[in-house]
Short mmCIF file of C-alpha atoms and ligand atoms in Angstrom, two decimals:
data_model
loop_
_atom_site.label_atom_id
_atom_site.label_comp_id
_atom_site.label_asym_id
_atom_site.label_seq_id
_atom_site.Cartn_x
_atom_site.Cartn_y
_atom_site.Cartn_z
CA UNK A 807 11.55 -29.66 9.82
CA UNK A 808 12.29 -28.13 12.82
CA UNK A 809 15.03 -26.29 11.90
CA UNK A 810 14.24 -24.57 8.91
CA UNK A 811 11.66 -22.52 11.04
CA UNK A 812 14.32 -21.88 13.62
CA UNK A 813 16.68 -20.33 11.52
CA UNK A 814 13.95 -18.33 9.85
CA UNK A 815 13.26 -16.92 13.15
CA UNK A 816 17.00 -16.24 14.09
CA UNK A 817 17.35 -14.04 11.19
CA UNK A 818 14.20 -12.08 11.28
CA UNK A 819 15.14 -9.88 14.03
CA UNK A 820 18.31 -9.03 12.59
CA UNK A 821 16.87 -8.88 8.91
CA UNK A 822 13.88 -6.23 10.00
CA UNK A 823 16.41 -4.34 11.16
CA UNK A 824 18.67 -4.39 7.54
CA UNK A 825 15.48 -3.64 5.92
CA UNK A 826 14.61 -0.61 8.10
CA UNK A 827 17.71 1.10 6.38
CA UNK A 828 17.18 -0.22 2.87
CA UNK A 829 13.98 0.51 2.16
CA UNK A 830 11.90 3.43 2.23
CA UNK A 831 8.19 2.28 3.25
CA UNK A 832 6.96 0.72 6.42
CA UNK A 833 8.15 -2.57 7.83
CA UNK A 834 6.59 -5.72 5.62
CA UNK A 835 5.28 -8.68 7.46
CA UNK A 836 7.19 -11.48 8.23
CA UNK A 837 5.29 -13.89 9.74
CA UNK A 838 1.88 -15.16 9.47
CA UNK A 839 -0.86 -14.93 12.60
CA UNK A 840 0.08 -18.97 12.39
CA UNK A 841 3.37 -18.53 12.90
CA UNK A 842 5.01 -19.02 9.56
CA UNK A 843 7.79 -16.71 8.01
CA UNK A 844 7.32 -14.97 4.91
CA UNK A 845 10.24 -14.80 3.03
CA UNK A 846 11.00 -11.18 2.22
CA UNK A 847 14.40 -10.03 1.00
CA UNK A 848 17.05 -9.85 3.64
CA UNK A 849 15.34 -12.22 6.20
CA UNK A 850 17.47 -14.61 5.76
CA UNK A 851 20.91 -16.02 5.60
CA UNK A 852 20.81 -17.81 2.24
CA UNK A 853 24.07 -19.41 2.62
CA UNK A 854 22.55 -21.38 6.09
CA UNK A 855 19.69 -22.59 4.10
CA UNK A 856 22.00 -23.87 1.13
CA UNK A 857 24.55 -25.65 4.34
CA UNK A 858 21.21 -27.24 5.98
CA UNK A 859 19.78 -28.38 2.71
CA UNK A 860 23.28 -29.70 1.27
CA UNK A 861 23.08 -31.91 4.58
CA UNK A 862 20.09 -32.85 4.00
CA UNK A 863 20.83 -34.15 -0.03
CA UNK A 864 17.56 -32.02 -0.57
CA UNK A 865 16.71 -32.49 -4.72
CA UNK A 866 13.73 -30.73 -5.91
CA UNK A 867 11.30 -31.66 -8.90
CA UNK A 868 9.74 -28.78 -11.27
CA UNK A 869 6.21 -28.95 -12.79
CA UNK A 870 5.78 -26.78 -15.80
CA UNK A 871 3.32 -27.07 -18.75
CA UNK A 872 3.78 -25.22 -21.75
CA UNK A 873 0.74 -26.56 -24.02
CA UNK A 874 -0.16 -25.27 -27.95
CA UNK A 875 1.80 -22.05 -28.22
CA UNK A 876 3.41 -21.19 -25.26
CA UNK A 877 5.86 -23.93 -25.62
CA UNK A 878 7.10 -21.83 -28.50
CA UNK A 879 6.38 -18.39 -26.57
CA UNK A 880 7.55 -19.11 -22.88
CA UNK A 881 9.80 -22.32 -22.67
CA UNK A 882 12.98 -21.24 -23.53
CA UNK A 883 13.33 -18.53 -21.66
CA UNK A 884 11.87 -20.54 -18.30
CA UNK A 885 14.58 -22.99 -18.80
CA UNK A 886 17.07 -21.04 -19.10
CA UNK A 887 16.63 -18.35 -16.13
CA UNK A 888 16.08 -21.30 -14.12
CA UNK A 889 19.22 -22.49 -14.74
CA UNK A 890 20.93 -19.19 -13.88
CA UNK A 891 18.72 -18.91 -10.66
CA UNK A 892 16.76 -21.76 -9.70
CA UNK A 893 18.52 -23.77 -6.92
CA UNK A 894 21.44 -23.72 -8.32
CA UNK A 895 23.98 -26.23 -7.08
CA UNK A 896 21.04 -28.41 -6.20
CA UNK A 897 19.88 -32.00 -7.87
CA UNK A 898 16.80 -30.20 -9.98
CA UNK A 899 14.81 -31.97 -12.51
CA UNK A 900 12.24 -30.32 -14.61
CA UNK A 901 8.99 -31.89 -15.78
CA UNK A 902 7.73 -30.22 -19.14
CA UNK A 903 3.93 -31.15 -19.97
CA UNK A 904 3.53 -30.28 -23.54
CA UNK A 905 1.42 -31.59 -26.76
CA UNK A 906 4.50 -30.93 -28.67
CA UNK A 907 7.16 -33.24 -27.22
CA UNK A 908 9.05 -33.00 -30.70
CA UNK A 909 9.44 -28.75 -30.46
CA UNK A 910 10.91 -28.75 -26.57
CA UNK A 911 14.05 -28.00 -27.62
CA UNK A 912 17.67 -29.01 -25.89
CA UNK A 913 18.95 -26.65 -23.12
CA UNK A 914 22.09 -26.79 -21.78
CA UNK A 915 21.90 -28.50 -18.28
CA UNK A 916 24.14 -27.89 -14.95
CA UNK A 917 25.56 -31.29 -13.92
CA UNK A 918 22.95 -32.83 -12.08
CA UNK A 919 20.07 -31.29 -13.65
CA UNK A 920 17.55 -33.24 -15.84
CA UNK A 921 14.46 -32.15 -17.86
CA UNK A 922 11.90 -35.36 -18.89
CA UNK A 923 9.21 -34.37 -21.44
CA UNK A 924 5.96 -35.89 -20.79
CA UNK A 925 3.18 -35.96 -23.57
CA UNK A 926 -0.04 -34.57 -22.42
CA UNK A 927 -3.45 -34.03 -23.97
CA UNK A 928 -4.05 -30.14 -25.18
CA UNK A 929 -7.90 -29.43 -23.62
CA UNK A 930 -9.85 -27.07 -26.33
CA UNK A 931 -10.72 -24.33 -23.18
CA UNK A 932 -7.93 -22.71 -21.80
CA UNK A 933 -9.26 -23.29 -18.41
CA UNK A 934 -9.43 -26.64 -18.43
CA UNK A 935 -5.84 -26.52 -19.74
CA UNK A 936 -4.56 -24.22 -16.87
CA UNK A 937 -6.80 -26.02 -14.12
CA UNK A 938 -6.42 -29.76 -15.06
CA UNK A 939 -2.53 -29.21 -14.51
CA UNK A 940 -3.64 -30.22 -10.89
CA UNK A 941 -4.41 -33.75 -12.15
CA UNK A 942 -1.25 -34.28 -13.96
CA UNK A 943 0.58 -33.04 -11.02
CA UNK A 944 -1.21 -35.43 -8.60
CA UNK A 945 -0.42 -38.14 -11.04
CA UNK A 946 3.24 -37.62 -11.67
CA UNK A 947 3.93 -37.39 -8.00
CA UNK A 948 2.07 -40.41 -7.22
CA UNK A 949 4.17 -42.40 -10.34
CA UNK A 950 7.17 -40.87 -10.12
CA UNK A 951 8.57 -37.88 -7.77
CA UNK A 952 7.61 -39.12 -4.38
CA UNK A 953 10.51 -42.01 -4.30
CA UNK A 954 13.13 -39.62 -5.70
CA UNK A 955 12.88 -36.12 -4.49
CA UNK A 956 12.42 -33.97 -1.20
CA UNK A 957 10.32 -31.15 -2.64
CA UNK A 958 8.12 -30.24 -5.69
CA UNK A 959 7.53 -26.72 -6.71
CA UNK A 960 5.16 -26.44 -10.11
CA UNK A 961 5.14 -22.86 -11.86
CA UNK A 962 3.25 -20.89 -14.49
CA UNK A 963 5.69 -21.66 -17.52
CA UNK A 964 5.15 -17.62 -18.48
CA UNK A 965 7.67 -15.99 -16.30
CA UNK A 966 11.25 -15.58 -16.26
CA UNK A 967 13.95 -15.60 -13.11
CA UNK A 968 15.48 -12.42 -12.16
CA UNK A 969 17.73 -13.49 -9.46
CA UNK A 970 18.35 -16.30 -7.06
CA UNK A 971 15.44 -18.03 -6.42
CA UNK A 972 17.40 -20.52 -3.59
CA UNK A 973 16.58 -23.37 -1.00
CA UNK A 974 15.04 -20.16 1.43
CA UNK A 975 11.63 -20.99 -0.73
CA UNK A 976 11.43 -24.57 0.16
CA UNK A 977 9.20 -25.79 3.19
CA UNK A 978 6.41 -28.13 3.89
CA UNK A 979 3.65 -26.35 1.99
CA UNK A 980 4.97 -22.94 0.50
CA UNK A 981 2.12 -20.54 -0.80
CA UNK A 982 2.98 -17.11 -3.17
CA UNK A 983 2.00 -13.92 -2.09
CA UNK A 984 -0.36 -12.69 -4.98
CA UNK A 985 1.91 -9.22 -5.92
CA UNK A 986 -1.15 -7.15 -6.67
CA UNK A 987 -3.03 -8.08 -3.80
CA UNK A 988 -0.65 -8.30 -0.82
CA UNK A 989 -1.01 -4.75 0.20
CA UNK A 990 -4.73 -4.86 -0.71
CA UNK A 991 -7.46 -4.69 2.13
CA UNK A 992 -9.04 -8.26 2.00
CA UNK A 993 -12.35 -7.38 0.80
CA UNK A 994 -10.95 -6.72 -2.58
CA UNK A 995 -9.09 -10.38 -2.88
CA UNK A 996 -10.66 -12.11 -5.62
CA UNK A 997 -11.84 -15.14 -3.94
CA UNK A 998 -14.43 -16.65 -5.14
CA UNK A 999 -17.79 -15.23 -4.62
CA UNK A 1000 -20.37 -17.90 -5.79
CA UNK A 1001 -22.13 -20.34 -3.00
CA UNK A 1002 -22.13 -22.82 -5.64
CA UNK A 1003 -18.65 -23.58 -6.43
CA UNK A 1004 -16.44 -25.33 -4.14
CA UNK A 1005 -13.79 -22.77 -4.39
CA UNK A 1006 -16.65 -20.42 -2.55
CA UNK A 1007 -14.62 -18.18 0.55
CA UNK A 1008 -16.38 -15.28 2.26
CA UNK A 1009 -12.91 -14.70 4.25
CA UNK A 1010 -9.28 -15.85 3.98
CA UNK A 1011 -6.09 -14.82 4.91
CA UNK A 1012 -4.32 -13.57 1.54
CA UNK A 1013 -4.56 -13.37 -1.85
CA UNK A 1014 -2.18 -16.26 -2.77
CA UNK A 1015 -1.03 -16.47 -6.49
CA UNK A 1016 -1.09 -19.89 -8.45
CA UNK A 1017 1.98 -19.15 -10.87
CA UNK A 1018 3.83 -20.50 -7.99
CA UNK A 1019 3.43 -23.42 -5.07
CA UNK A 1020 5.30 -26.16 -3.92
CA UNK A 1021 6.23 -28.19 -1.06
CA UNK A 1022 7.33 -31.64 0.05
CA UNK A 1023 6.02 -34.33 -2.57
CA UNK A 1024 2.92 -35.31 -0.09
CA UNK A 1025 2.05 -31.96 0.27
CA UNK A 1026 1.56 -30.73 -2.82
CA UNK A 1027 -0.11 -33.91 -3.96
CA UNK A 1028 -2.91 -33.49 -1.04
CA UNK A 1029 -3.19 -29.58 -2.50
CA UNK A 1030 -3.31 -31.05 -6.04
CA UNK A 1031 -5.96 -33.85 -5.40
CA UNK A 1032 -8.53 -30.92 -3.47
CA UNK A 1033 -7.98 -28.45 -6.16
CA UNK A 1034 -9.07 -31.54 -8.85
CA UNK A 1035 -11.49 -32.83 -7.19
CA UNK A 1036 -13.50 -29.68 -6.43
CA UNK A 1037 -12.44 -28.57 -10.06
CA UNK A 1038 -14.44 -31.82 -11.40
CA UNK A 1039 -17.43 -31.27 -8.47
CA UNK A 1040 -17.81 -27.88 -9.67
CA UNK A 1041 -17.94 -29.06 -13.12
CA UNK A 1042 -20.40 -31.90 -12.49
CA UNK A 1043 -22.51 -28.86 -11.40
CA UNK A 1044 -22.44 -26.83 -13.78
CA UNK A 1045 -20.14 -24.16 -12.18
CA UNK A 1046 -16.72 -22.80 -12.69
CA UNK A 1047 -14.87 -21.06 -9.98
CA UNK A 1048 -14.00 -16.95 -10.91
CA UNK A 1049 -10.18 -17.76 -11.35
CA UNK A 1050 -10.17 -21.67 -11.70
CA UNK A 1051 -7.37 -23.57 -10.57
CA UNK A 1052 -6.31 -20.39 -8.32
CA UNK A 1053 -9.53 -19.99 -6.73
CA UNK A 1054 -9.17 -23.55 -5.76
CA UNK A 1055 -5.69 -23.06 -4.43
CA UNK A 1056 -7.06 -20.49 -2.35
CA UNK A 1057 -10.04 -22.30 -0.50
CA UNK A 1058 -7.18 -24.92 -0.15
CA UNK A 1059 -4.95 -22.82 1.50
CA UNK A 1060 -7.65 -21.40 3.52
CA UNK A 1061 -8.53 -24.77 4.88
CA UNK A 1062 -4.87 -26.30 5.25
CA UNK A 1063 -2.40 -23.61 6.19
CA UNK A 1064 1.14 -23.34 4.38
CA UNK A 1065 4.17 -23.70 6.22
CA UNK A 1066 5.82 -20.93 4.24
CA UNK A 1067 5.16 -18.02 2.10
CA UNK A 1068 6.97 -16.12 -0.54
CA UNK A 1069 6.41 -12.57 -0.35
CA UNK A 1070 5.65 -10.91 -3.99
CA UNK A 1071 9.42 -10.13 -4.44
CA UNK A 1072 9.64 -14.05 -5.59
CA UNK A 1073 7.06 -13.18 -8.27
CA UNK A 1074 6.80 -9.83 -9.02
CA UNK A 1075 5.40 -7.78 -12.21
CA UNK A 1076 7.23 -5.29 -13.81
CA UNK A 1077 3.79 -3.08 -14.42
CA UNK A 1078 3.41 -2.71 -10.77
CA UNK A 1079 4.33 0.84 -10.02
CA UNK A 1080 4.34 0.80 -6.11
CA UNK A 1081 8.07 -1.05 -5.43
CA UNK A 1082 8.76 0.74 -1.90
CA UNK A 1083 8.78 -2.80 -0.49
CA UNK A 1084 10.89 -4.53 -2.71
CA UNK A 1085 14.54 -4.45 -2.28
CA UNK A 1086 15.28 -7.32 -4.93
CA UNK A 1087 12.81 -6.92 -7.83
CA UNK A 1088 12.04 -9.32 -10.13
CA UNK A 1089 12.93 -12.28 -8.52
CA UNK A 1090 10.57 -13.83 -11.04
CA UNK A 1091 8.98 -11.78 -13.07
CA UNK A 1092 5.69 -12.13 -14.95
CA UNK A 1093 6.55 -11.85 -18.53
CA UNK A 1094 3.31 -12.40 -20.06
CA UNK A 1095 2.22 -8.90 -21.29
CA UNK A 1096 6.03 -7.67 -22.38
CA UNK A 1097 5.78 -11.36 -24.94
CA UNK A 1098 2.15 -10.19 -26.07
CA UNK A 1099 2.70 -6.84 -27.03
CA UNK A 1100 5.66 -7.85 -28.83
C1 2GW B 1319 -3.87 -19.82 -20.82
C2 2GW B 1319 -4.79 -18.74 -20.96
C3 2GW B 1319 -5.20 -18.30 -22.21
C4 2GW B 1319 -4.69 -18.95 -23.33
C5 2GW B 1319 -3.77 -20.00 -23.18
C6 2GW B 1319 -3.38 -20.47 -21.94
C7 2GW B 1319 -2.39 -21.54 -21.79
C8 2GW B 1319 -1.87 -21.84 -20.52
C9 2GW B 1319 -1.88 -22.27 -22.91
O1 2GW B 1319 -2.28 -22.10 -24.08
N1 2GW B 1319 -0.90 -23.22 -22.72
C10 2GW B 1319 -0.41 -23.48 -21.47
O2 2GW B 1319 0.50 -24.31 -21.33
N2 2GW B 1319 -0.92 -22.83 -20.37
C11 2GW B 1319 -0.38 -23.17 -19.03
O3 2GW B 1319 -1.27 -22.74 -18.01
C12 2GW B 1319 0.96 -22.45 -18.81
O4 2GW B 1319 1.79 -23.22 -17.97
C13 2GW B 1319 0.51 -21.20 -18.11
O5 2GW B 1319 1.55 -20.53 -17.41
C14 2GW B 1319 -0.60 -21.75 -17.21
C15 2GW B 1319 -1.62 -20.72 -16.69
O6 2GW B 1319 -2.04 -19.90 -17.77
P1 2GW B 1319 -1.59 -18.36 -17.81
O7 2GW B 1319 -0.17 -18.25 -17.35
O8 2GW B 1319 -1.90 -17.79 -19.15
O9 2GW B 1319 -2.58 -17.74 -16.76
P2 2GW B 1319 -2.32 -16.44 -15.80
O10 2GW B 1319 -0.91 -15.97 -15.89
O11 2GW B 1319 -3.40 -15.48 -16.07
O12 2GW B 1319 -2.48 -17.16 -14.43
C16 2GW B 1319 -3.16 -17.16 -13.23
O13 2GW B 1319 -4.51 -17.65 -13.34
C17 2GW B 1319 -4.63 -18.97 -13.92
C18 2GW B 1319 -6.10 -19.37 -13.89
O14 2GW B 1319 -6.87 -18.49 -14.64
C19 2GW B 1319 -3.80 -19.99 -13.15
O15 2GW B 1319 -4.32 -20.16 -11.85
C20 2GW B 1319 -2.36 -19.51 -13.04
O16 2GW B 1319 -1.59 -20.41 -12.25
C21 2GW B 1319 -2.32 -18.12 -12.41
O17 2GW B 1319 -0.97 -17.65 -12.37
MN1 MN B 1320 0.84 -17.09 -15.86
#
């Protein structure tokens, strides 16, 4: 994959330069001390990635559970901002992992879009419901997406798209820049802290956020299979790790470097008030606390 890396790098120089006039705080980082690009706003040539990945017949799965009541809450409005945002022109088929196959209701679908329901069991804790998505994701790429699509990206069901959310986010192993941690010092990242659990980190690199990873269909399934196992080790012990399935992600990401990262802009919150660094805000936003104080 070769040349998605070299066209990152073609456009950086000319994109840090765009940025210098369009935004008013220091320069953001754009590449990772192992070499990979973070995608920031005006980095890129979106139209190149679209050319390279229409060459390439590139079709991309989506994971998204929306158990008990946030298939009523969140689904609707996931669907349909994808739709307007999500790799558009692209082959895209959405997985929905709910309880309540009956209540998904019918969206209206580009040409060449799909959405399967798949029945899955609703866990009495809420962590077990957020942190055994791994499992299901492991198992549906094993069964199904590995012989029909390029890339997988599975997402937190409780945001909406904001603006094009394009082919620039697809690598090997893409990670999410946590949006209220990226310009954090490190010792405040929220690994965690506890010897016990397998999700234990003194250092890292960044504050990734689990609302949002993906990757080609082998990737993600090796990041889904760590995350479940240690997840069940940790449970076998008695422990749970500070911020479950995301503490997980972390140590894995730690351990096994991603290709590619998406800087906050891809998932940003709309309570942040610091957004010198974000030229297109709201890429994806988190919704959550707007639909519970409604
Ligand atoms: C989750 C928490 C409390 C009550 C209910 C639920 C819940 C989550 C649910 O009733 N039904 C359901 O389908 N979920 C799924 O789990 C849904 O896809 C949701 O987006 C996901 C994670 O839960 P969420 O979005 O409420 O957690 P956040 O936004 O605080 O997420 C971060 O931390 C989580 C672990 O604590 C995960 O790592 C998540 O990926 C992170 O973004
Ligand atoms: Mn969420």
């Amino acid at each position: 994959n070769m040349w998605v890396s070299q066209l990152g790098f073609c456009q950086l120089k000319q994109g840090e330069e765009q940025r210098k006039e369009h935004c008013h705080s220091l320069p953001v980082q754009t590449r990772t001390s192992w070499n990979a690009p973070i995608m920031w706003e005006l980095m890129f040539d979106a139209n190149l990635h679209d050319k390279a990945h229409r060459e390439a017949n590139t079709s991309v799965a989506v994971t998204v559970f929306a158990v008990g009541r946030y298939l009523e809450a969140y689904l609707n409005t996931f669907l349909t901002s994808a739709e307007k945002h999500f790799m558009l022109g692209f082959p895209v088929t959405y997985y929905v992992f709910t309880d309540l196959p009956d209540q998904v209701q019918n969206i209206a679908l580009a040409p060449g879009r799909k959405l399967k329901v798949v029945q899955v069991e609703k866990y009495s804790r809420w962590q077990d419901i957020s942190m055994m998505r791994m499992k299901t994701i492991s198992e549906v790429i094993e069964n199904e997406l590995q012989h029909s699509f390029s890339f997988v990206f599975c997402f937190d069901v409780d945001q909406e798209f904001k603006g094009r959310f394009g082919t620039e986010a697809l690598g090997e192993s893409v990670a999410m820049l946590h949006a209220h941690y990226y310009k954090l010092p490190k010792n405040r990242f929220t690994y965690d802290r506890n010897p016990k659990s397998k999700a234990f980190m003194e250092s890292g690199d960044f504050y990734y956020h689990a609302a949002i990873f993906g990757g080609t269909c082998q990737q993600v399934k090796t990041l889904a299979d760590f995350c479940y196992l240690n997840i069940m080790e940790d449970k076998l012990n008695g422990v749970e790790a500070l911020w479950h399935d995301e503490s997980h992600l972390n140590k894995y990401f730690w351990v096994h470097k991603p290709t590619k990262l998406l800087s906050p802009e891809y998932c940003w919150d709309m309570y942040i008030g610091d957004i010198s660094d974000i030229l297109l805000k709201h890429w994806l936003q988190n919704i959550k606390k707007r639909v519970k104080n409604m």
